[in-house]
PDB file of N, CA and C in Angstrom:
ATOM      1  N   MET A   1     -34.833   9.138  17.032  1.00  0.00           N
ATOM      2  CA  MET A   1     -35.254  10.016  15.741  1.00  0.00           C
ATOM      3  C   MET A   1     -34.280  10.851  15.699  1.00  0.00           C
ATOM      4  N   SER A   2     -34.320  11.548  14.580  1.00  0.00           N
ATOM      5  CA  SER A   2     -33.459  12.634  14.127  1.00  0.00           C
ATOM      6  C   SER A   2     -34.135  13.956  14.600  1.00  0.00           C
ATOM      7  N   ASP A   3     -33.095  14.883  14.961  1.00  0.00           N
ATOM      8  CA  ASP A   3     -34.041  16.076  15.332  1.00  0.00           C
ATOM      9  C   ASP A   3     -33.574  17.327  14.205  1.00  0.00           C
ATOM     10  N   GLN A   4     -32.995  16.740  13.001  1.00  0.00           N
ATOM     11  CA  GLN A   4     -32.598  17.495  11.819  1.00  0.00           C
ATOM     12  C   GLN A   4     -34.085  17.435  10.875  1.00  0.00           C
ATOM     13  N   SER A   5     -34.336  18.535  10.536  1.00  0.00           N
ATOM     14  CA  SER A   5     -35.397  18.306   9.453  1.00  0.00           C
ATOM     15  C   SER A   5     -34.598  18.179   8.014  1.00  0.00           C
ATOM     16  N   PRO A   6     -35.610  17.655   7.113  1.00  0.00           N
ATOM     17  CA  PRO A   6     -35.065  17.408   5.717  1.00  0.00           C
ATOM     18  C   PRO A   6     -34.336  18.287   5.120  1.00  0.00           C
ATOM     19  N   LYS A   7     -34.968  19.633   5.213  1.00  0.00           N
ATOM     20  CA  LYS A   7     -34.510  20.566   4.529  1.00  0.00           C
ATOM     21  C   LYS A   7     -32.877  21.101   4.942  1.00  0.00           C
ATOM     22  N   LYS A   8     -32.606  20.694   6.176  1.00  0.00           N
ATOM     23  CA  LYS A   8     -31.078  21.001   6.553  1.00  0.00           C
ATOM     24  C   LYS A   8     -30.244  19.957   6.296  1.00  0.00           C
ATOM     25  N   LYS A   9     -30.425  18.747   5.835  1.00  0.00           N
ATOM     26  CA  LYS A   9     -29.875  17.730   5.097  1.00  0.00           C
ATOM     27  C   LYS A   9     -29.828  18.259   3.843  1.00  0.00           C
ATOM     28  N   ASP A  10     -30.641  18.532   2.883  1.00  0.00           N
ATOM     29  CA  ASP A  10     -30.666  18.839   1.424  1.00  0.00           C
ATOM     30  C   ASP A  10     -29.795  19.885   1.271  1.00  0.00           C
ATOM     31  N   GLN A  11     -29.358  20.840   2.274  1.00  0.00           N
ATOM     32  CA  GLN A  11     -29.103  22.232   1.937  1.00  0.00           C
ATOM     33  C   GLN A  11     -27.320  21.850   1.656  1.00  0.00           C
ATOM     34  N   LYS A  12     -26.810  22.344   0.509  1.00  0.00           N
ATOM     35  CA  LYS A  12     -25.417  22.248   0.538  1.00  0.00           C
ATOM     36  C   LYS A  12     -24.709  23.568   0.840  1.00  0.00           C
ATOM     37  N   LYS A  13     -23.290  23.586   0.927  1.00  0.00           N
ATOM     38  CA  LYS A  13     -22.577  24.688   1.244  1.00  0.00           C
ATOM     39  C   LYS A  13     -22.469  25.673   0.018  1.00  0.00           C
ATOM     40  N   PRO A  14     -22.420  27.047   0.208  1.00  0.00           N
ATOM     41  CA  PRO A  14     -22.251  27.759  -1.041  1.00  0.00           C
ATOM     42  C   PRO A  14     -20.858  27.788  -1.396  1.00  0.00           C
ATOM     43  N   LYS A  15     -20.715  27.514  -2.933  1.00  0.00           N
ATOM     44  CA  LYS A  15     -19.720  27.183  -3.649  1.00  0.00           C
ATOM     45  C   LYS A  15     -18.602  28.785  -3.384  1.00  0.00           C
ATOM     46  N   ASN A  16     -17.314  28.256  -3.383  1.00  0.00           N
ATOM     47  CA  ASN A  16     -16.222  29.164  -3.183  1.00  0.00           C
ATOM     48  C   ASN A  16     -15.428  29.298  -4.377  1.00  0.00           C
ATOM     49  N   PRO A  17     -15.523  30.072  -5.353  1.00  0.00           N
ATOM     50  CA  PRO A  17     -15.021  30.473  -6.565  1.00  0.00           C
ATOM     51  C   PRO A  17     -13.462  30.391  -6.506  1.00  0.00           C
ATOM     52  N   LEU A  18     -13.052  31.142  -5.363  1.00  0.00           N
ATOM     53  CA  LEU A  18     -11.580  31.159  -5.116  1.00  0.00           C
ATOM     54  C   LEU A  18     -11.024  29.924  -4.891  1.00  0.00           C
ATOM     55  N   GLY A  19     -11.583  28.954  -4.120  1.00  0.00           N
ATOM     56  CA  GLY A  19     -11.266  27.638  -3.592  1.00  0.00           C
ATOM     57  C   GLY A  19     -11.366  26.703  -4.851  1.00  0.00           C
ATOM     58  N   ASP A  20     -12.209  26.853  -5.782  1.00  0.00           N
ATOM     59  CA  ASP A  20     -11.799  26.094  -6.726  1.00  0.00           C
ATOM     60  C   ASP A  20     -10.808  26.307  -7.967  1.00  0.00           C
ATOM     61  N   TYR A  21     -10.844  27.866  -7.961  1.00  0.00           N
ATOM     62  CA  TYR A  21      -9.822  28.362  -8.634  1.00  0.00           C
ATOM     63  C   TYR A  21      -8.175  27.776  -8.321  1.00  0.00           C
ATOM     64  N   ALA A  22      -8.134  27.870  -6.730  1.00  0.00           N
ATOM     65  CA  ALA A  22      -6.944  27.276  -6.337  1.00  0.00           C
ATOM     66  C   ALA A  22      -6.487  25.853  -6.409  1.00  0.00           C
ATOM     67  N   LYS A  23      -7.940  25.090  -6.391  1.00  0.00           N
ATOM     68  CA  LYS A  23      -7.407  23.643  -6.600  1.00  0.00           C
ATOM     69  C   LYS A  23      -7.150  23.340  -8.174  1.00  0.00           C
ATOM     70  N   TYR A  24      -7.899  24.000  -9.120  1.00  0.00           N
ATOM     71  CA  TYR A  24      -7.442  23.699 -10.258  1.00  0.00           C
ATOM     72  C   TYR A  24      -6.246  24.097 -10.860  1.00  0.00           C
ATOM     73  N   SER A  25      -5.934  25.373 -10.387  1.00  0.00           N
ATOM     74  CA  SER A  25      -4.438  25.808 -10.583  1.00  0.00           C
ATOM     75  C   SER A  25      -3.417  24.857 -10.152  1.00  0.00           C
ATOM     76  N   THR A  26      -3.416  24.462  -8.945  1.00  0.00           N
ATOM     77  CA  THR A  26      -2.771  23.542  -8.383  1.00  0.00           C
ATOM     78  C   THR A  26      -2.535  22.277  -9.158  1.00  0.00           C
ATOM     79  N   LEU A  27      -3.608  21.938  -9.651  1.00  0.00           N
ATOM     80  CA  LEU A  27      -3.546  20.803 -10.354  1.00  0.00           C
ATOM     81  C   LEU A  27      -2.669  20.845 -11.628  1.00  0.00           C
ATOM     82  N   GLY A  28      -2.878  22.069 -12.487  1.00  0.00           N
ATOM     83  CA  GLY A  28      -2.232  22.267 -13.408  1.00  0.00           C
ATOM     84  C   GLY A  28      -0.706  22.630 -13.278  1.00  0.00           C
ATOM     85  N   PHE A  29      -0.460  23.216 -12.135  1.00  0.00           N
ATOM     86  CA  PHE A  29       1.102  23.420 -11.870  1.00  0.00           C
ATOM     87  C   PHE A  29       1.641  22.022 -11.585  1.00  0.00           C
ATOM     88  N   GLN A  30       0.940  20.909 -10.835  1.00  0.00           N
ATOM     89  CA  GLN A  30       1.255  19.671 -10.605  1.00  0.00           C
ATOM     90  C   GLN A  30       1.830  19.054 -12.017  1.00  0.00           C
ATOM     91  N   MET A  31       0.976  19.056 -12.840  1.00  0.00           N
ATOM     92  CA  MET A  31       0.827  18.487 -14.253  1.00  0.00           C
ATOM     93  C   MET A  31       2.215  18.915 -14.940  1.00  0.00           C
ATOM     94  N   LEU A  32       2.330  19.984 -14.663  1.00  0.00           N
ATOM     95  CA  LEU A  32       3.368  21.077 -15.445  1.00  0.00           C
ATOM     96  C   LEU A  32       4.752  20.316 -14.645  1.00  0.00           C
ATOM     97  N   VAL A  33       4.946  20.505 -13.402  1.00  0.00           N
ATOM     98  CA  VAL A  33       6.211  19.770 -12.689  1.00  0.00           C
ATOM     99  C   VAL A  33       6.302  18.402 -13.069  1.00  0.00           C
ATOM    100  N   ILE A  34       5.458  17.401 -13.151  1.00  0.00           N
ATOM    101  CA  ILE A  34       5.501  16.312 -13.516  1.00  0.00           C
ATOM    102  C   ILE A  34       6.269  16.186 -14.821  1.00  0.00           C
ATOM    103  N   ILE A  35       5.574  16.746 -15.888  1.00  0.00           N
ATOM    104  CA  ILE A  35       5.765  16.720 -17.293  1.00  0.00           C
ATOM    105  C   ILE A  35       7.525  17.213 -17.698  1.00  0.00           C
ATOM    106  N   LEU A  36       7.501  18.550 -16.881  1.00  0.00           N
ATOM    107  CA  LEU A  36       9.150  19.159 -16.957  1.00  0.00           C
ATOM    108  C   LEU A  36      10.121  18.020 -16.335  1.00  0.00           C
ATOM    109  N   GLY A  37       9.678  17.670 -15.204  1.00  0.00           N
ATOM    110  CA  GLY A  37      10.544  16.689 -14.334  1.00  0.00           C
ATOM    111  C   GLY A  37      11.128  15.429 -15.444  1.00  0.00           C
ATOM    112  N   GLY A  38       9.895  15.055 -16.255  1.00  0.00           N
ATOM    113  CA  GLY A  38      10.135  13.711 -17.073  1.00  0.00           C
ATOM    114  C   GLY A  38      11.343  14.092 -18.288  1.00  0.00           C
ATOM    115  N   ILE A  39      10.835  15.494 -18.632  1.00  0.00           N
ATOM    116  CA  ILE A  39      11.791  15.782 -19.903  1.00  0.00           C
ATOM    117  C   ILE A  39      13.183  16.340 -19.456  1.00  0.00           C
ATOM    118  N   LEU A  40      13.376  16.839 -18.481  1.00  0.00           N
ATOM    119  CA  LEU A  40      14.552  17.275 -18.067  1.00  0.00           C
ATOM    120  C   LEU A  40      15.614  16.215 -17.337  1.00  0.00           C
ATOM    121  N   GLY A  41      14.754  15.115 -16.878  1.00  0.00           N
ATOM    122  CA  GLY A  41      15.378  13.930 -16.308  1.00  0.00           C
ATOM    123  C   GLY A  41      15.819  13.293 -17.878  1.00  0.00           C
ATOM    124  N   GLY A  42      14.978  13.017 -18.850  1.00  0.00           N
ATOM    125  CA  GLY A  42      15.412  12.339 -19.944  1.00  0.00           C
ATOM    126  C   GLY A  42      16.412  13.110 -20.808  1.00  0.00           C
ATOM    127  N   ARG A  43      16.476  14.430 -20.642  1.00  0.00           N
ATOM    128  CA  ARG A  43      17.696  15.107 -21.311  1.00  0.00           C
ATOM    129  C   ARG A  43      18.584  14.743 -20.535  1.00  0.00           C
ATOM    130  N   TYR A  44      19.152  14.709 -19.253  1.00  0.00           N
ATOM    131  CA  TYR A  44      20.064  14.349 -18.305  1.00  0.00           C
ATOM    132  C   TYR A  44      20.526  13.247 -18.640  1.00  0.00           C
ATOM    133  N   LEU A  45      19.858  11.898 -18.851  1.00  0.00           N
ATOM    134  CA  LEU A  45      20.011  10.916 -18.954  1.00  0.00           C
ATOM    135  C   LEU A  45      20.590  10.598 -20.407  1.00  0.00           C
ATOM    136  N   ASP A  46      20.053  11.370 -21.575  1.00  0.00           N
ATOM    137  CA  ASP A  46      20.540  11.317 -22.693  1.00  0.00           C
ATOM    138  C   ASP A  46      22.177  11.924 -22.865  1.00  0.00           C
ATOM    139  N   ASN A  47      22.329  12.684 -22.117  1.00  0.00           N
ATOM    140  CA  ASN A  47      23.500  13.478 -22.075  1.00  0.00           C
ATOM    141  C   ASN A  47      24.640  12.693 -21.376  1.00  0.00           C
ATOM    142  N   LEU A  48      24.206  11.910 -20.107  1.00  0.00           N
ATOM    143  CA  LEU A  48      24.954  11.090 -19.551  1.00  0.00           C
ATOM    144  C   LEU A  48      25.597   9.682 -20.235  1.00  0.00           C
ATOM    145  N   PHE A  49      24.754   9.161 -21.109  1.00  0.00           N
ATOM    146  CA  PHE A  49      24.868   8.338 -21.952  1.00  0.00           C
ATOM    147  C   PHE A  49      25.488   8.584 -23.350  1.00  0.00           C
ATOM    148  N   GLN A  50      25.515   9.641 -23.616  1.00  0.00           N
ATOM    149  CA  GLN A  50      25.890  10.140 -24.777  1.00  0.00           C
ATOM    150  C   GLN A  50      25.070   9.519 -26.163  1.00  0.00           C
ATOM    151  N   LEU A  51      24.117   9.830 -25.724  1.00  0.00           N
ATOM    152  CA  LEU A  51      22.923   9.495 -26.961  1.00  0.00           C
ATOM    153  C   LEU A  51      23.038  10.399 -28.171  1.00  0.00           C
ATOM    154  N   GLN A  52      23.024   9.695 -29.496  1.00  0.00           N
ATOM    155  CA  GLN A  52      22.725  10.898 -30.585  1.00  0.00           C
ATOM    156  C   GLN A  52      21.297  11.059 -30.765  1.00  0.00           C
ATOM    157  N   PHE A  53      20.545  10.261 -30.776  1.00  0.00           N
ATOM    158  CA  PHE A  53      18.905  10.212 -30.698  1.00  0.00           C
ATOM    159  C   PHE A  53      18.358  10.312 -29.196  1.00  0.00           C
ATOM    160  N   PRO A  54      17.803  11.472 -28.806  1.00  0.00           N
ATOM    161  CA  PRO A  54      17.197  11.411 -27.515  1.00  0.00           C
ATOM    162  C   PRO A  54      16.054  10.282 -27.296  1.00  0.00           C
ATOM    163  N   VAL A  55      16.479   9.277 -27.234  1.00  0.00           N
ATOM    164  CA  VAL A  55      15.342   8.171 -27.140  1.00  0.00           C
ATOM    165  C   VAL A  55      14.911   8.270 -25.590  1.00  0.00           C
ATOM    166  N   ILE A  56      15.589   8.661 -24.744  1.00  0.00           N
ATOM    167  CA  ILE A  56      15.223   8.364 -23.328  1.00  0.00           C
ATOM    168  C   ILE A  56      14.419   9.631 -22.872  1.00  0.00           C
ATOM    169  N   THR A  57      14.850  10.822 -23.684  1.00  0.00           N
ATOM    170  CA  THR A  57      13.700  11.801 -23.459  1.00  0.00           C
ATOM    171  C   THR A  57      12.388  11.796 -23.948  1.00  0.00           C
ATOM    172  N   LEU A  58      12.113  11.273 -25.144  1.00  0.00           N
ATOM    173  CA  LEU A  58      10.833  10.750 -25.653  1.00  0.00           C
ATOM    174  C   LEU A  58      10.251   9.737 -24.945  1.00  0.00           C
ATOM    175  N   LEU A  59      10.836   8.807 -24.499  1.00  0.00           N
ATOM    176  CA  LEU A  59      10.337   7.909 -23.675  1.00  0.00           C
ATOM    177  C   LEU A  59       9.715   8.256 -22.023  1.00  0.00           C
ATOM    178  N   LEU A  60      10.484   9.079 -21.719  1.00  0.00           N
ATOM    179  CA  LEU A  60      10.038   9.872 -20.444  1.00  0.00           C
ATOM    180  C   LEU A  60       9.209  11.037 -20.588  1.00  0.00           C
ATOM    181  N   ALA A  61       9.389  11.510 -21.657  1.00  0.00           N
ATOM    182  CA  ALA A  61       8.106  12.646 -21.988  1.00  0.00           C
ATOM    183  C   ALA A  61       6.962  11.894 -22.107  1.00  0.00           C
ATOM    184  N   ILE A  62       6.830  10.811 -22.872  1.00  0.00           N
ATOM    185  CA  ILE A  62       5.491  10.113 -23.169  1.00  0.00           C
ATOM    186  C   ILE A  62       4.976   9.829 -21.933  1.00  0.00           C
ATOM    187  N   VAL A  63       5.815   9.007 -20.726  1.00  0.00           N
ATOM    188  CA  VAL A  63       5.413   8.535 -19.555  1.00  0.00           C
ATOM    189  C   VAL A  63       4.770   9.503 -18.686  1.00  0.00           C
ATOM    190  N   SER A  64       5.489  10.398 -18.738  1.00  0.00           N
ATOM    191  CA  SER A  64       5.509  11.713 -17.473  1.00  0.00           C
ATOM    192  C   SER A  64       3.971  12.422 -18.114  1.00  0.00           C
ATOM    193  N   VAL A  65       3.624  12.523 -19.237  1.00  0.00           N
ATOM    194  CA  VAL A  65       2.377  13.025 -19.869  1.00  0.00           C
ATOM    195  C   VAL A  65       1.206  12.264 -19.506  1.00  0.00           C
ATOM    196  N   ALA A  66       1.441  10.877 -19.513  1.00  0.00           N
ATOM    197  CA  ALA A  66       0.680   9.787 -19.009  1.00  0.00           C
ATOM    198  C   ALA A  66       0.304   9.971 -17.666  1.00  0.00           C
ATOM    199  N   LEU A  67       1.534   9.832 -16.808  1.00  0.00           N
ATOM    200  CA  LEU A  67       1.243  10.120 -15.566  1.00  0.00           C
ATOM    201  C   LEU A  67       0.784  11.294 -14.892  1.00  0.00           C
ATOM    202  N   ALA A  68       0.886  12.566 -15.644  1.00  0.00           N
ATOM    203  CA  ALA A  68       0.100  13.736 -15.035  1.00  0.00           C
ATOM    204  C   ALA A  68      -1.363  13.607 -15.397  1.00  0.00           C
ATOM    205  N   ILE A  69      -1.430  13.010 -16.658  1.00  0.00           N
ATOM    206  CA  ILE A  69      -3.090  13.179 -17.162  1.00  0.00           C
ATOM    207  C   ILE A  69      -3.920  11.935 -16.061  1.00  0.00           C
ATOM    208  N   TYR A  70      -3.060  10.958 -15.654  1.00  0.00           N
ATOM    209  CA  TYR A  70      -3.699  10.002 -14.361  1.00  0.00           C
ATOM    210  C   TYR A  70      -3.983  10.907 -13.340  1.00  0.00           C
ATOM    211  N   ILE A  71      -3.070  11.150 -12.901  1.00  0.00           N
ATOM    212  CA  ILE A  71      -3.055  11.943 -11.542  1.00  0.00           C
ATOM    213  C   ILE A  71      -3.957  13.024 -11.458  1.00  0.00           C
ATOM    214  N   ALA A  72      -3.979  13.905 -12.711  1.00  0.00           N
ATOM    215  CA  ALA A  72      -5.043  15.084 -12.790  1.00  0.00           C
ATOM    216  C   ALA A  72      -6.542  14.505 -12.785  1.00  0.00           C
ATOM    217  N   ILE A  73      -6.586  13.289 -13.606  1.00  0.00           N
ATOM    218  CA  ILE A  73      -8.045  12.645 -13.474  1.00  0.00           C
ATOM    219  C   ILE A  73      -8.237  12.251 -12.094  1.00  0.00           C
ATOM    220  N   LYS A  74      -7.539  11.731 -11.435  1.00  0.00           N
ATOM    221  CA  LYS A  74      -7.646  11.091 -10.151  1.00  0.00           C
ATOM    222  C   LYS A  74      -7.902  12.183  -9.574  1.00  0.00           C
ATOM    223  N   ASP A  75      -7.257  13.224  -9.282  1.00  0.00           N
ATOM    224  CA  ASP A  75      -7.707  14.235  -8.440  1.00  0.00           C
ATOM    225  C   ASP A  75      -8.997  15.023  -8.756  1.00  0.00           C
ATOM    226  N   PHE A  76      -9.230  15.096 -10.245  1.00  0.00           N
ATOM    227  CA  PHE A  76     -10.413  15.781 -10.350  1.00  0.00           C
ATOM    228  C   PHE A  76     -11.624  15.070 -10.015  1.00  0.00           C
ATOM    229  N   ILE A  77     -11.543  13.443 -10.045  1.00  0.00           N
ATOM    230  CA  ILE A  77     -12.758  12.637  -9.506  1.00  0.00           C
ATOM    231  C   ILE A  77     -12.825  13.149  -7.930  1.00  0.00           C
ATOM    232  N   ARG A  78     -11.622  13.232  -7.595  1.00  0.00           N
ATOM    233  CA  ARG A  78     -11.629  13.525  -6.132  1.00  0.00           C
ATOM    234  C   ARG A  78     -12.494  14.762  -5.552  1.00  0.00           C
ATOM    235  N   PHE A  79     -12.286  15.420  -6.265  1.00  0.00           N
ATOM    236  CA  PHE A  79     -12.551  17.136  -5.934  1.00  0.00           C
ATOM    237  C   PHE A  79     -14.151  17.242  -6.105  1.00  0.00           C
ATOM    238  N   LYS A  80     -14.734  16.294  -7.165  1.00  0.00           N
ATOM    239  CA  LYS A  80     -16.280  16.395  -7.229  1.00  0.00           C
ATOM    240  C   LYS A  80     -16.852  15.965  -6.066  1.00  0.00           C
TER     241      LYS A  80
END
């Protein structure tokens, strides 16, 4: 049999507001780095191929935003 009473099992750890702030600010920073990386990479490739219209920048910007949102949602679900 278990020596723990039901009260001890139901008790939760107290929330740490500073820890929550650190988790979510890191999540925002990750999103920023992913989006900026996509945009800067697209600009570099557009300049490399000497394109007049920034097609690669637009495509990589859209893909990087979608990737950043996917990673944020995945990490947000993991934090809960």
